[in-house]
Amino acid sequence: MKYCDLHNHSIYSDGSFTPGELAKYAKEKGICALALTDHNTVDGLADFEKACAENNLEYIFGSELTTGYNGKEVHLLCMFITSKNAHRVKDFTEEQLKNKETSNIDLSNNLNKVGYEIDLEQLKEKYGKNINRAHFAHDLVSKGYMESTDIAFDTVLKSGNGFYNPPKRLDLLEGIALVKSWGCVPVIAHPLLSVNREELEELLPEAKKIGLVGMEVYYPKFNEEERNYLHVLCQKYDLVESGGSDFHGNMKSQGDLNDAKAPYSCYENLVKAYKSI
């Protein structure tokens, strides 16, 4: 069976692989189509296109945008960013990163107040400008404050625990409309990690009207029952099924490339949807 992996990260956000390393590894894992979806950035476009061409991989370049719904953080994949529309996406993501910077400063200050010596400027020197909680988590582990990144996320990096204050977010429905206006394809990432089933079924009818194209069904943390549930919803609302491992290399301990086991048809159907827009 042919597989695709349509949700991954590189050093341009919070992954440990360069786009070249990611493409080479995908080839080794037997993946036929790959997507790079770094958080709120388009900076890896040229490197990723070159890497996929060198490794004879079909590909989608995208960005994982942070949006909100009912006070919860929901991630929206903006798929099929090209050199022709990247400048429009970049204008938006640069504003998002400014909001994120304010949140990062607050988080760093709050951690330092209770004895966690985390230097935001050092994180930038090590990882680049696009800093998020994954970088904080990795630093907390490397300095011996936490046993794992999962523990860091479940404690001091969890929203509502007094350290992390989320940045201002774009509304999910507004985000879907914005992605469509750029000529890109909006896909909701790992929906059941963000909202419960009642909320998901509440938002999908309106999201579809606005232009939602797809939703992740294949995701490593979803069991068979959850995948079947999402499959039924995609059929009900005529959404394209997508899937990806959300691979971050060694920046997060959540799994390996191709863990989602997303069938190649996910890629083919997204391409069809893109061509129809």
XYZ file of C-alpha atoms in Angstrom:
277
model
C 0.000 0.000 0.000
C 1.181 3.499 -0.838
C 1.299 6.066 1.960
C 1.492 9.823 2.290
C 2.333 11.968 5.307
C 0.727 15.394 5.137
C 1.583 17.005 8.487
C 5.236 17.477 9.475
C 7.637 20.047 10.877
C 11.202 21.162 10.228
C 13.798 23.495 11.738
C 11.802 26.402 10.329
C 9.446 26.006 13.303
C 9.774 23.339 16.001
C 11.193 20.314 14.208
C 14.759 19.013 14.417
C 15.099 17.981 10.730
C 15.980 20.304 7.863
C 13.614 20.038 4.886
C 16.338 18.059 3.118
C 16.674 15.603 5.979
C 12.901 15.283 6.218
C 12.532 14.484 2.512
C 15.387 11.957 2.606
C 13.911 10.264 5.676
C 10.463 10.150 4.066
C 12.004 8.398 1.067
C 13.624 5.854 3.397
C 10.286 5.246 5.118
C 8.579 4.498 1.818
C 6.376 7.599 1.763
C 5.225 8.669 -1.718
C 3.886 12.151 -0.939
C 5.021 14.481 1.834
C 3.815 17.774 3.296
C 5.772 20.302 5.298
C 3.478 22.311 7.590
C 5.619 24.398 9.904
C 3.866 26.595 12.450
C 2.931 30.082 11.232
C 5.692 30.435 8.650
C 6.425 29.962 4.953
C 10.193 30.297 5.258
C 10.968 26.698 4.252
C 9.263 26.772 0.847
C 12.296 26.889 -1.461
C 14.327 24.390 0.557
C 11.434 21.941 0.744
C 10.616 22.085 -2.967
C 14.267 21.446 -3.813
C 14.532 18.581 -1.316
C 11.415 16.820 -2.619
C 12.600 17.152 -6.220
C 15.980 15.636 -5.277
C 14.250 12.712 -3.557
C 11.591 12.215 -6.240
C 8.736 12.888 -3.812
C 5.351 14.376 -4.558
C 4.677 17.108 -2.060
C 2.479 19.807 -0.591
C 3.912 22.888 1.056
C 1.758 24.334 3.802
C 1.681 26.108 7.123
C -0.025 25.159 10.386
C -1.920 28.230 11.548
C -3.070 28.721 15.122
C -6.755 29.662 15.397
C -9.387 29.609 18.107
C -12.885 28.198 18.575
C -14.961 28.416 21.757
C -11.902 29.585 23.636
C -9.865 26.555 22.534
C -6.773 26.425 20.356
C -7.495 24.786 17.016
C -4.830 24.244 14.368
C -5.673 24.886 10.735
C -3.470 23.607 7.918
C -3.095 26.029 5.026
C -2.166 23.692 2.172
C -0.718 24.306 -1.316
C 1.233 27.467 -0.632
C 3.257 28.370 -3.720
C 5.753 31.051 -4.705
C 2.821 32.956 -6.200
C 0.818 33.300 -2.973
C 3.499 32.838 -0.291
C 3.842 36.603 0.179
C 0.185 36.874 1.184
C 0.518 34.084 3.734
C 3.798 35.548 5.004
C 2.188 38.919 5.757
C -0.303 37.152 8.000
C 2.157 34.801 9.679
C 4.570 37.633 10.493
C 1.778 39.316 12.458
C 1.043 36.021 14.211
C 4.694 35.692 15.202
C 4.615 39.161 16.771
C 1.742 38.044 18.984
C 3.644 34.843 19.758
C 6.707 36.839 20.783
C 4.698 38.631 23.473
C 3.475 35.262 24.759
C 7.018 33.863 24.735
C 8.364 36.801 26.738
C 5.654 36.301 29.360
C 6.358 32.560 29.533
C 10.093 33.070 29.892
C 9.626 35.668 32.643
C 7.126 33.490 34.516
C 9.433 30.465 34.398
C 12.414 32.488 35.586
C 10.470 33.858 38.545
C 10.169 30.361 40.047
C 13.683 29.195 39.278
C 13.556 27.734 35.756
C 16.495 29.460 34.060
C 15.224 29.693 30.504
C 16.679 32.453 28.300
C 14.456 33.373 25.349
C 17.304 35.035 23.456
C 19.393 31.880 23.771
C 16.482 29.854 22.412
C 16.354 32.159 19.377
C 20.108 31.801 18.823
C 19.746 28.028 18.918
C 16.457 27.504 17.082
C 15.715 30.697 15.119
C 12.979 33.294 15.382
C 9.964 30.960 15.296
C 9.974 29.911 18.966
C 7.085 28.048 20.564
C 6.430 25.841 23.568
C 8.186 22.842 22.009
C 11.463 24.736 22.231
C 10.782 25.666 25.851
C 9.954 22.019 26.596
C 13.156 20.766 24.971
C 15.217 23.288 26.936
C 13.532 22.344 30.210
C 14.416 18.703 29.581
C 17.993 19.378 28.449
C 18.626 21.423 31.611
C 17.262 18.680 33.828
C 14.157 20.494 35.033
C 11.792 17.979 33.422
C 12.057 14.272 32.690
C 10.316 14.576 29.317
C 8.752 17.103 26.978
C 5.353 15.497 27.637
C 5.701 16.273 31.352
C 6.708 19.847 30.541
C 3.608 20.303 28.397
C 1.374 18.776 31.056
C 2.712 21.061 33.804
C 4.392 24.448 33.415
C 3.658 24.779 29.684
C -0.037 23.983 29.953
C -2.444 26.862 29.477
C -4.174 27.787 32.718
C -1.332 26.668 34.992
C -0.069 30.185 35.571
C 2.957 30.284 33.273
C 1.786 30.157 29.657
C -0.595 32.803 28.354
C -1.704 32.004 24.785
C -1.246 34.728 22.168
C -4.183 36.421 20.491
C -5.695 33.982 17.996
C -7.575 34.294 14.749
C -11.070 32.804 14.860
C -11.152 29.395 13.149
C -13.976 30.288 10.761
C -12.264 33.535 9.800
C -9.083 31.545 9.245
C -10.811 29.144 6.862
C -12.127 32.049 4.788
C -8.690 33.682 4.794
C -6.934 30.520 3.611
C -9.430 30.161 0.762
C -8.867 33.811 -0.210
C -5.168 33.034 -0.673
C -6.041 30.248 -3.121
C -4.999 27.578 -0.623
C -6.782 24.556 0.836
C -7.933 24.684 4.502
C -7.710 21.439 6.483
C -8.471 21.094 10.197
C -5.547 19.402 11.958
C -6.034 16.637 14.588
C -9.581 17.816 15.444
C -10.230 15.577 18.436
C -7.149 16.946 20.205
C -8.613 20.431 20.079
C -12.376 20.156 20.513
C -14.790 17.527 21.774
C -17.222 15.716 19.498
C -20.141 17.995 20.295
C -18.100 21.076 19.408
C -16.766 19.450 16.252
C -20.239 18.605 14.995
C -21.350 22.122 15.870
C -18.611 23.847 13.880
C -18.423 21.624 10.768
C -21.655 22.758 9.006
C -20.634 26.425 9.190
C -17.000 25.639 8.385
C -18.068 23.761 5.265
C -20.202 26.691 4.109
C -17.253 29.045 4.524
C -14.939 26.785 2.542
C -13.420 24.058 4.697
C -12.031 21.389 2.362
C -10.571 18.699 4.585
C -9.972 17.285 8.032
C -7.319 14.993 9.456
C -8.646 11.483 10.002
C -5.342 9.606 10.099
C -3.320 10.729 13.099
C -1.104 8.634 15.423
C -3.065 9.473 18.553
C -6.426 8.483 17.059
C -7.614 4.932 17.629
C -9.712 2.949 15.159
C -13.016 4.071 16.668
C -11.991 7.724 16.450
C -10.819 7.330 12.857
C -14.133 5.696 11.925
C -16.024 8.518 13.625
C -14.078 11.159 11.692
C -14.495 9.172 8.475
C -18.284 9.309 8.901
C -18.148 13.073 9.497
C -16.061 13.601 6.371
C -18.614 11.675 4.342
C -21.488 13.604 5.904
C -19.993 17.021 5.123
C -18.202 16.065 1.895
C -14.742 16.740 3.321
C -11.480 15.318 2.060
C -9.811 12.959 4.512
C -6.235 13.894 5.308
C -3.608 12.572 7.647
C -0.112 13.019 8.955
C 2.254 12.058 11.726
C 2.850 15.589 13.032
C 6.513 14.607 13.048
C 8.955 16.894 14.887
C 12.095 14.753 14.904
C 13.616 14.716 18.385
C 11.909 17.924 19.461
C 8.874 15.964 20.652
C 8.504 12.390 21.816
C 5.231 11.652 20.050
C 6.323 9.276 17.323
C 7.909 8.676 13.956
C 7.314 9.670 10.380
C 4.537 7.623 8.721
C 3.013 6.637 12.080
C -0.297 7.995 10.795
C -0.388 5.423 7.981
C -2.383 7.826 5.804
C -3.264 6.230 2.450
C -1.887 7.873 -0.681
C -5.465 8.611 -1.745
C -5.529 11.420 0.845
C -2.875 13.235 -1.159
C -4.596 12.521 -4.472
C -7.948 13.823 -3.230
C -6.427 16.984 -1.794
C -4.728 17.655 -5.126
C -8.089 17.265 -6.872
C -9.687 19.693 -4.422
C -6.864 22.197 -4.941
C -7.205 22.051 -8.712
C -10.946 22.716 -8.414
C -10.443 25.928 -6.400
